[in-house]
Amino acid sequence: MVTIVAFGNFDLEGGRGWALRTGLERHGYVVEFCRTEKPGLFAKYRDLLRQWKSRTGHADLLYVPFLGHYFLPLAWWLARRERIPLTIDTFLSLYDTEVNDRKRFSRSHPYAWMLWTFDWLCGQLADAMLLDTEEHKEYFVRHYGVSPQKILVLPVGCRTDLFVPLHAPPHEGFRVEFHGTFIPLQGIDVILDAARILQERHADDISFELIGRGQTYQAMHDRANRHALSNVTFTGSLPMDMLPAKIANADICLGILGITEKADRVIPNKAYEVLACGKPLLTGDTTAARRVLAHGENAYLSRPGDPEALAAAILRLKADPALREKLAKHGRMLTEKQFLPEKIVEPLVQWLTARS
């Protein structure tokens, strides 16, 4: 029996981490934890080293879940001592996220240099690195010189034990749902501008619920107030287990509509959650989305950054219940075909099998 040790300070409940661990277990692998919650990086290093030394069983693979970039040097050293392969769920570029997309640091800031270095180390130290889309794979090959053969593409996925089709009682009006972390690539400004357009056109039965908090939350709240948007509700953050009911109670759900470079490379967690719940997904017509989603078949794609196009798409879906039903049904079918945990991890399973 092959034993995989998950190493670092990782989220036990989040969608991607859960999906990868669950998928590996369903393929018959044993997943053990070497996990720390100590405060401070050096304390975490000491605790992880202590736990590793106290292990009694053999490990066949050292796996560093996202967000484990900072533990990669220690993981590499331990894996080389044990002569076992090392893989990291890089998932995304820290540098691209914080510097280019969220613009929290300038390119000349020392912290930006550190993030770039950790991104680069993922491609240098790991035997295999996991990313979420082919577009992110191309990004790491182009910007960090990572060998394409070293990169495995595993979709983000979601908690398919929680995000399932639910019955929702009838309601008045047409409900549009969004949940997220209010970061630039999500394009919440586009959603609010579409809401303004619909309000000005007296589409009074269309309402928006925006769930979550994050970097742009206050700015977006202020934007809604400036335009006196009576059709938008800001709910704030909710526990993950409350989101399936919110999705079920909506008529359509939104993915991402931003126009950052990163937005073109990702399919967000929320998109997989909506598909798994069997609800119509309306999201940006991006390169990554077109590779996986079929417009008008299992999702409805709208031009990113264009509130007029988004408003038109919402009106189109509102006017066509049959289309909404088709998108919902085929979106759930896509989940069952490609995005269950055991499906998501197949490239990693094939890589492990080839090494055995």
PDB file of C-alpha atoms in Angstrom, residues 93-326:
ATOM      1  CA  SER A  93       1.993  31.868  -8.907  1.00  0.00           C
ATOM      2  CA  LEU A  94       2.399  33.776  -5.634  1.00  0.00           C
ATOM      3  CA  TYR A  95       4.239  36.542  -7.472  1.00  0.00           C
ATOM      4  CA  ASP A  96       1.591  36.898 -10.152  1.00  0.00           C
ATOM      5  CA  THR A  97      -1.198  36.885  -7.571  1.00  0.00           C
ATOM      6  CA  GLU A  98       0.222  39.480  -5.189  1.00  0.00           C
ATOM      7  CA  VAL A  99       2.157  41.706  -7.610  1.00  0.00           C
ATOM      8  CA  ASN A 100       0.381  41.600 -10.971  1.00  0.00           C
ATOM      9  CA  ASP A 101      -3.199  40.711 -10.068  1.00  0.00           C
ATOM     10  CA  ARG A 102      -3.856  42.160  -6.597  1.00  0.00           C
ATOM     11  CA  LYS A 103      -1.133  44.823  -6.897  1.00  0.00           C
ATOM     12  CA  ARG A 104      -0.240  44.671  -3.230  1.00  0.00           C
ATOM     13  CA  PHE A 105       3.482  45.038  -3.922  1.00  0.00           C
ATOM     14  CA  SER A 106       5.499  46.705  -6.633  1.00  0.00           C
ATOM     15  CA  ARG A 107       7.803  44.611  -8.783  1.00  0.00           C
ATOM     16  CA  SER A 108      10.827  46.181  -7.096  1.00  0.00           C
ATOM     17  CA  HIS A 109       9.649  45.386  -3.560  1.00  0.00           C
ATOM     18  CA  PRO A 110      11.840  42.830  -1.705  1.00  0.00           C
ATOM     19  CA  TYR A 111       8.750  40.790  -0.823  1.00  0.00           C
ATOM     20  CA  ALA A 112       7.937  40.529  -4.542  1.00  0.00           C
ATOM     21  CA  TRP A 113      11.441  39.144  -5.145  1.00  0.00           C
ATOM     22  CA  MET A 114      10.886  36.566  -2.401  1.00  0.00           C
ATOM     23  CA  LEU A 115       7.573  35.467  -3.923  1.00  0.00           C
ATOM     24  CA  TRP A 116       9.190  35.128  -7.352  1.00  0.00           C
ATOM     25  CA  THR A 117      11.937  32.997  -5.800  1.00  0.00           C
ATOM     26  CA  PHE A 118       9.455  30.648  -4.142  1.00  0.00           C
ATOM     27  CA  ASP A 119       7.586  30.256  -7.447  1.00  0.00           C
ATOM     28  CA  TRP A 120      10.878  29.437  -9.153  1.00  0.00           C
ATOM     29  CA  LEU A 121      11.868  26.953  -6.435  1.00  0.00           C
ATOM     30  CA  CYS A 122       8.672  24.979  -7.018  1.00  0.00           C
ATOM     31  CA  GLY A 123       9.897  24.122 -10.484  1.00  0.00           C
ATOM     32  CA  GLN A 124      13.461  23.440  -9.312  1.00  0.00           C
ATOM     33  CA  LEU A 125      13.013  21.360  -6.147  1.00  0.00           C
ATOM     34  CA  ALA A 126       9.836  19.341  -6.727  1.00  0.00           C
ATOM     35  CA  ASP A 127       9.789  16.194  -8.834  1.00  0.00           C
ATOM     36  CA  ALA A 128       6.270  17.144  -9.911  1.00  0.00           C
ATOM     37  CA  MET A 129       4.307  20.342  -9.451  1.00  0.00           C
ATOM     38  CA  LEU A 130       0.525  20.533  -9.603  1.00  0.00           C
ATOM     39  CA  LEU A 131      -1.328  23.413 -11.273  1.00  0.00           C
ATOM     40  CA  ASP A 132      -5.010  23.984 -11.974  1.00  0.00           C
ATOM     41  CA  THR A 133      -5.173  24.861 -15.683  1.00  0.00           C
ATOM     42  CA  GLU A 134      -3.210  24.405 -18.893  1.00  0.00           C
ATOM     43  CA  GLU A 135      -2.913  28.203 -18.996  1.00  0.00           C
ATOM     44  CA  HIS A 136      -1.136  28.261 -15.642  1.00  0.00           C
ATOM     45  CA  LYS A 137       1.114  25.484 -16.911  1.00  0.00           C
ATOM     46  CA  GLU A 138       2.072  27.619 -19.922  1.00  0.00           C
ATOM     47  CA  TYR A 139       2.692  30.570 -17.574  1.00  0.00           C
ATOM     48  CA  PHE A 140       5.191  28.622 -15.436  1.00  0.00           C
ATOM     49  CA  VAL A 141       6.933  27.184 -18.459  1.00  0.00           C
ATOM     50  CA  ARG A 142       7.279  30.639 -20.017  1.00  0.00           C
ATOM     51  CA  HIS A 143       8.159  32.712 -16.933  1.00  0.00           C
ATOM     52  CA  TYR A 144      10.091  30.234 -14.770  1.00  0.00           C
ATOM     53  CA  GLY A 145      11.546  27.823 -17.301  1.00  0.00           C
ATOM     54  CA  VAL A 146       9.840  24.791 -15.736  1.00  0.00           C
ATOM     55  CA  SER A 147       9.930  21.638 -17.834  1.00  0.00           C
ATOM     56  CA  PRO A 148       6.422  20.882 -19.161  1.00  0.00           C
ATOM     57  CA  GLN A 149       6.956  17.216 -18.271  1.00  0.00           C
ATOM     58  CA  LYS A 150       7.268  18.171 -14.600  1.00  0.00           C
ATOM     59  CA  ILE A 151       3.857  19.880 -14.459  1.00  0.00           C
ATOM     60  CA  LEU A 152       0.614  17.999 -13.831  1.00  0.00           C
ATOM     61  CA  VAL A 153      -2.672  19.826 -14.433  1.00  0.00           C
ATOM     62  CA  LEU A 154      -5.355  18.992 -11.861  1.00  0.00           C
ATOM     63  CA  PRO A 155      -8.563  21.080 -11.941  1.00  0.00           C
ATOM     64  CA  VAL A 156      -9.429  23.018  -8.786  1.00  0.00           C
ATOM     65  CA  GLY A 157     -12.505  20.953  -8.009  1.00  0.00           C
ATOM     66  CA  CYS A 158     -14.645  21.453  -4.923  1.00  0.00           C
ATOM     67  CA  ARG A 159     -16.193  19.760  -1.914  1.00  0.00           C
ATOM     68  CA  THR A 160     -18.493  17.447  -3.848  1.00  0.00           C
ATOM     69  CA  ASP A 161     -19.706  16.033  -0.542  1.00  0.00           C
ATOM     70  CA  LEU A 162     -21.231  19.454   0.251  1.00  0.00           C
ATOM     71  CA  PHE A 163     -21.946  20.966  -3.145  1.00  0.00           C
ATOM     72  CA  VAL A 164     -24.752  18.791  -4.460  1.00  0.00           C
ATOM     73  CA  PRO A 165     -28.125  19.568  -6.090  1.00  0.00           C
ATOM     74  CA  LEU A 166     -30.619  20.702  -3.461  1.00  0.00           C
ATOM     75  CA  HIS A 167     -34.330  21.357  -3.644  1.00  0.00           C
ATOM     76  CA  ALA A 168     -35.223  25.026  -3.306  1.00  0.00           C
ATOM     77  CA  PRO A 169     -38.712  26.324  -2.551  1.00  0.00           C
ATOM     78  CA  PRO A 170     -40.376  28.584  -5.148  1.00  0.00           C
ATOM     79  CA  HIS A 171     -39.608  32.296  -4.862  1.00  0.00           C
ATOM     80  CA  GLU A 172     -40.584  35.556  -6.466  1.00  0.00           C
ATOM     81  CA  GLY A 173     -38.312  37.441  -8.804  1.00  0.00           C
ATOM     82  CA  PHE A 174     -35.077  36.382 -10.503  1.00  0.00           C
ATOM     83  CA  ARG A 175     -32.105  35.819  -8.191  1.00  0.00           C
ATOM     84  CA  VAL A 176     -28.470  36.165  -9.256  1.00  0.00           C
ATOM     85  CA  GLU A 177     -25.906  34.786  -6.781  1.00  0.00           C
ATOM     86  CA  PHE A 178     -22.181  35.416  -6.426  1.00  0.00           C
ATOM     87  CA  HIS A 179     -19.824  34.223  -3.706  1.00  0.00           C
ATOM     88  CA  GLY A 180     -16.126  34.937  -3.510  1.00  0.00           C
ATOM     89  CA  THR A 181     -13.236  36.664  -1.802  1.00  0.00           C
ATOM     90  CA  PHE A 182     -13.612  40.061  -3.486  1.00  0.00           C
ATOM     91  CA  ILE A 183     -10.308  40.069  -5.342  1.00  0.00           C
ATOM     92  CA  PRO A 184      -9.706  41.992  -8.596  1.00  0.00           C
ATOM     93  CA  LEU A 185      -9.939  39.074 -11.011  1.00  0.00           C
ATOM     94  CA  GLN A 186     -13.490  38.309  -9.874  1.00  0.00           C
ATOM     95  CA  GLY A 187     -14.764  41.484 -11.558  1.00  0.00           C
ATOM     96  CA  ILE A 188     -17.290  42.502  -8.918  1.00  0.00           C
ATOM     97  CA  ASP A 189     -17.207  46.024 -10.357  1.00  0.00           C
ATOM     98  CA  VAL A 190     -18.550  44.517 -13.602  1.00  0.00           C
ATOM     99  CA  ILE A 191     -21.338  42.778 -11.682  1.00  0.00           C
ATOM    100  CA  LEU A 192     -22.321  46.033  -9.958  1.00  0.00           C
ATOM    101  CA  ASP A 193     -22.302  47.947 -13.235  1.00  0.00           C
ATOM    102  CA  ALA A 194     -24.534  45.283 -14.786  1.00  0.00           C
ATOM    103  CA  ALA A 195     -26.851  45.618 -11.795  1.00  0.00           C
ATOM    104  CA  ARG A 196     -26.963  49.384 -12.381  1.00  0.00           C
ATOM    105  CA  ILE A 197     -27.809  48.889 -16.050  1.00  0.00           C
ATOM    106  CA  LEU A 198     -30.646  46.522 -15.191  1.00  0.00           C
ATOM    107  CA  GLN A 199     -31.953  48.853 -12.503  1.00  0.00           C
ATOM    108  CA  GLU A 200     -31.957  51.764 -14.960  1.00  0.00           C
ATOM    109  CA  ARG A 201     -33.899  49.588 -17.405  1.00  0.00           C
ATOM    110  CA  HIS A 202     -36.479  48.911 -14.671  1.00  0.00           C
ATOM    111  CA  ALA A 203     -35.770  45.183 -14.509  1.00  0.00           C
ATOM    112  CA  ASP A 204     -37.027  45.398 -10.937  1.00  0.00           C
ATOM    113  CA  ASP A 205     -37.589  41.681 -10.453  1.00  0.00           C
ATOM    114  CA  ILE A 206     -33.851  40.895 -10.849  1.00  0.00           C
ATOM    115  CA  SER A 207     -31.841  40.918  -7.623  1.00  0.00           C
ATOM    116  CA  PHE A 208     -28.190  40.224  -6.849  1.00  0.00           C
ATOM    117  CA  GLU A 209     -26.728  38.660  -3.707  1.00  0.00           C
ATOM    118  CA  LEU A 210     -22.972  39.089  -3.259  1.00  0.00           C
ATOM    119  CA  ILE A 211     -21.539  36.794  -0.592  1.00  0.00           C
ATOM    120  CA  GLY A 212     -18.058  37.142   0.907  1.00  0.00           C
ATOM    121  CA  ARG A 213     -15.460  39.703   1.891  1.00  0.00           C
ATOM    122  CA  GLY A 214     -11.944  40.567   0.803  1.00  0.00           C
ATOM    123  CA  GLN A 215      -9.576  43.097  -0.724  1.00  0.00           C
ATOM    124  CA  THR A 216     -12.112  45.102  -2.739  1.00  0.00           C
ATOM    125  CA  TYR A 217     -15.162  44.660  -0.461  1.00  0.00           C
ATOM    126  CA  GLN A 218     -15.323  48.204   0.907  1.00  0.00           C
ATOM    127  CA  ALA A 219     -14.677  49.768  -2.489  1.00  0.00           C
ATOM    128  CA  MET A 220     -17.428  47.663  -4.042  1.00  0.00           C
ATOM    129  CA  HIS A 221     -19.831  48.454  -1.204  1.00  0.00           C
ATOM    130  CA  ASP A 222     -19.117  52.158  -1.706  1.00  0.00           C
ATOM    131  CA  ARG A 223     -19.630  51.782  -5.457  1.00  0.00           C
ATOM    132  CA  ALA A 224     -23.056  50.226  -4.897  1.00  0.00           C
ATOM    133  CA  ASN A 225     -23.994  53.061  -2.536  1.00  0.00           C
ATOM    134  CA  ARG A 226     -22.885  55.730  -5.019  1.00  0.00           C
ATOM    135  CA  HIS A 227     -25.209  54.275  -7.631  1.00  0.00           C
ATOM    136  CA  ALA A 228     -27.994  53.678  -5.081  1.00  0.00           C
ATOM    137  CA  LEU A 229     -28.327  50.056  -6.147  1.00  0.00           C
ATOM    138  CA  SER A 230     -31.462  48.750  -4.496  1.00  0.00           C
ATOM    139  CA  ASN A 231     -31.176  45.436  -6.345  1.00  0.00           C
ATOM    140  CA  VAL A 232     -27.883  44.389  -4.693  1.00  0.00           C
ATOM    141  CA  THR A 233     -27.432  42.778  -1.275  1.00  0.00           C
ATOM    142  CA  PHE A 234     -24.033  42.312   0.376  1.00  0.00           C
ATOM    143  CA  THR A 235     -24.313  39.295   2.648  1.00  0.00           C
ATOM    144  CA  GLY A 236     -20.751  39.117   3.979  1.00  0.00           C
ATOM    145  CA  SER A 237     -18.796  35.931   4.582  1.00  0.00           C
ATOM    146  CA  LEU A 238     -20.605  32.662   5.250  1.00  0.00           C
ATOM    147  CA  PRO A 239     -19.357  29.212   6.300  1.00  0.00           C
ATOM    148  CA  MET A 240     -18.773  26.889   3.386  1.00  0.00           C
ATOM    149  CA  ASP A 241     -21.573  24.553   4.425  1.00  0.00           C
ATOM    150  CA  MET A 242     -24.119  27.377   4.014  1.00  0.00           C
ATOM    151  CA  LEU A 243     -23.178  28.117   0.401  1.00  0.00           C
ATOM    152  CA  PRO A 244     -24.960  25.147  -1.269  1.00  0.00           C
ATOM    153  CA  ALA A 245     -28.322  26.414   0.002  1.00  0.00           C
ATOM    154  CA  LYS A 246     -27.554  29.919  -1.274  1.00  0.00           C
ATOM    155  CA  ILE A 247     -26.689  28.476  -4.674  1.00  0.00           C
ATOM    156  CA  ALA A 248     -29.849  26.367  -4.690  1.00  0.00           C
ATOM    157  CA  ASN A 249     -32.014  29.401  -3.910  1.00  0.00           C
ATOM    158  CA  ALA A 250     -30.649  31.338  -6.894  1.00  0.00           C
ATOM    159  CA  ASP A 251     -31.850  31.212 -10.479  1.00  0.00           C
ATOM    160  CA  ILE A 252     -28.335  31.660 -11.897  1.00  0.00           C
ATOM    161  CA  CYS A 253     -24.882  31.915 -10.322  1.00  0.00           C
ATOM    162  CA  LEU A 254     -21.905  33.999 -11.407  1.00  0.00           C
ATOM    163  CA  GLY A 255     -18.277  32.955 -11.801  1.00  0.00           C
ATOM    164  CA  ILE A 256     -15.612  35.585 -12.555  1.00  0.00           C
ATOM    165  CA  LEU A 257     -15.896  38.556 -14.918  1.00  0.00           C
ATOM    166  CA  GLY A 258     -12.583  40.400 -14.386  1.00  0.00           C
ATOM    167  CA  ILE A 259     -10.075  41.337 -17.080  1.00  0.00           C
ATOM    168  CA  THR A 260      -6.743  40.820 -15.329  1.00  0.00           C
ATOM    169  CA  GLU A 261      -4.217  38.548 -17.031  1.00  0.00           C
ATOM    170  CA  LYS A 262      -4.652  35.996 -14.273  1.00  0.00           C
ATOM    171  CA  ALA A 263      -8.441  35.984 -14.768  1.00  0.00           C
ATOM    172  CA  ASP A 264      -7.838  34.596 -18.253  1.00  0.00           C
ATOM    173  CA  ARG A 265      -5.866  31.660 -16.828  1.00  0.00           C
ATOM    174  CA  VAL A 266      -8.163  30.403 -14.077  1.00  0.00           C
ATOM    175  CA  ILE A 267     -11.430  28.587 -13.557  1.00  0.00           C
ATOM    176  CA  PRO A 268     -12.362  29.500  -9.990  1.00  0.00           C
ATOM    177  CA  ASN A 269     -13.473  27.220  -7.202  1.00  0.00           C
ATOM    178  CA  LYS A 270     -16.928  28.830  -7.257  1.00  0.00           C
ATOM    179  CA  ALA A 271     -17.483  27.695 -10.852  1.00  0.00           C
ATOM    180  CA  TYR A 272     -16.944  24.049  -9.889  1.00  0.00           C
ATOM    181  CA  GLU A 273     -19.247  24.511  -6.891  1.00  0.00           C
ATOM    182  CA  VAL A 274     -22.064  25.876  -9.059  1.00  0.00           C
ATOM    183  CA  LEU A 275     -21.644  23.094 -11.618  1.00  0.00           C
ATOM    184  CA  ALA A 276     -21.683  20.470  -8.857  1.00  0.00           C
ATOM    185  CA  CYS A 277     -24.885  21.960  -7.435  1.00  0.00           C
ATOM    186  CA  GLY A 278     -26.618  21.652 -10.795  1.00  0.00           C
ATOM    187  CA  LYS A 279     -27.270  25.375 -11.212  1.00  0.00           C
ATOM    188  CA  PRO A 280     -26.752  27.512 -14.337  1.00  0.00           C
ATOM    189  CA  LEU A 281     -23.261  29.044 -14.363  1.00  0.00           C
ATOM    190  CA  LEU A 282     -22.669  32.446 -15.979  1.00  0.00           C
ATOM    191  CA  THR A 283     -18.972  33.281 -16.115  1.00  0.00           C
ATOM    192  CA  GLY A 284     -16.333  35.070 -18.166  1.00  0.00           C
ATOM    193  CA  ASP A 285     -15.495  33.908 -21.677  1.00  0.00           C
ATOM    194  CA  THR A 286     -11.813  33.341 -20.921  1.00  0.00           C
ATOM    195  CA  THR A 287      -9.142  31.130 -22.449  1.00  0.00           C
ATOM    196  CA  ALA A 288      -9.237  28.761 -19.481  1.00  0.00           C
ATOM    197  CA  ALA A 289     -13.039  28.614 -19.440  1.00  0.00           C
ATOM    198  CA  ARG A 290     -13.286  27.858 -23.174  1.00  0.00           C
ATOM    199  CA  ARG A 291     -10.919  24.921 -22.766  1.00  0.00           C
ATOM    200  CA  VAL A 292     -13.276  23.230 -20.288  1.00  0.00           C
ATOM    201  CA  LEU A 293     -16.747  24.757 -20.650  1.00  0.00           C
ATOM    202  CA  ALA A 294     -19.045  24.784 -23.686  1.00  0.00           C
ATOM    203  CA  HIS A 295     -21.046  27.992 -24.124  1.00  0.00           C
ATOM    204  CA  GLY A 296     -24.757  27.329 -24.186  1.00  0.00           C
ATOM    205  CA  GLU A 297     -24.256  23.672 -23.260  1.00  0.00           C
ATOM    206  CA  ASN A 298     -22.946  23.445 -19.692  1.00  0.00           C
ATOM    207  CA  ALA A 299     -22.298  27.130 -18.941  1.00  0.00           C
ATOM    208  CA  TYR A 300     -23.087  30.562 -20.323  1.00  0.00           C
ATOM    209  CA  LEU A 301     -20.005  32.624 -21.198  1.00  0.00           C
ATOM    210  CA  SER A 302     -19.998  36.425 -21.215  1.00  0.00           C
ATOM    211  CA  ARG A 303     -17.344  38.882 -22.396  1.00  0.00           C
ATOM    212  CA  PRO A 304     -15.074  39.703 -19.397  1.00  0.00           C
ATOM    213  CA  GLY A 305     -15.088  43.281 -18.187  1.00  0.00           C
ATOM    214  CA  ASP A 306     -18.263  44.148 -20.120  1.00  0.00           C
ATOM    215  CA  PRO A 307     -21.272  45.005 -17.904  1.00  0.00           C
ATOM    216  CA  GLU A 308     -23.533  45.516 -20.936  1.00  0.00           C
ATOM    217  CA  ALA A 309     -22.769  41.984 -22.113  1.00  0.00           C
ATOM    218  CA  LEU A 310     -23.335  40.636 -18.593  1.00  0.00           C
ATOM    219  CA  ALA A 311     -26.672  42.437 -18.265  1.00  0.00           C
ATOM    220  CA  ALA A 312     -27.731  41.065 -21.661  1.00  0.00           C
ATOM    221  CA  ALA A 313     -26.691  37.540 -20.647  1.00  0.00           C
ATOM    222  CA  ILE A 314     -28.719  37.767 -17.439  1.00  0.00           C
ATOM    223  CA  LEU A 315     -31.787  38.922 -19.371  1.00  0.00           C
ATOM    224  CA  ARG A 316     -31.253  36.138 -21.913  1.00  0.00           C
ATOM    225  CA  LEU A 317     -31.137  33.483 -19.204  1.00  0.00           C
ATOM    226  CA  LYS A 318     -34.084  35.001 -17.363  1.00  0.00           C
ATOM    227  CA  ALA A 319     -36.190  34.799 -20.510  1.00  0.00           C
ATOM    228  CA  ASP A 320     -35.296  31.173 -21.275  1.00  0.00           C
ATOM    229  CA  PRO A 321     -36.076  28.668 -18.485  1.00  0.00           C
ATOM    230  CA  ALA A 322     -35.367  25.769 -20.848  1.00  0.00           C
ATOM    231  CA  LEU A 323     -31.836  27.039 -21.455  1.00  0.00           C
ATOM    232  CA  ARG A 324     -31.281  27.420 -17.707  1.00  0.00           C
ATOM    233  CA  GLU A 325     -32.456  23.865 -17.141  1.00  0.00           C
ATOM    234  CA  LYS A 326     -30.153  22.598 -19.887  1.00  0.00           C
TER     235      LYS A 326
END
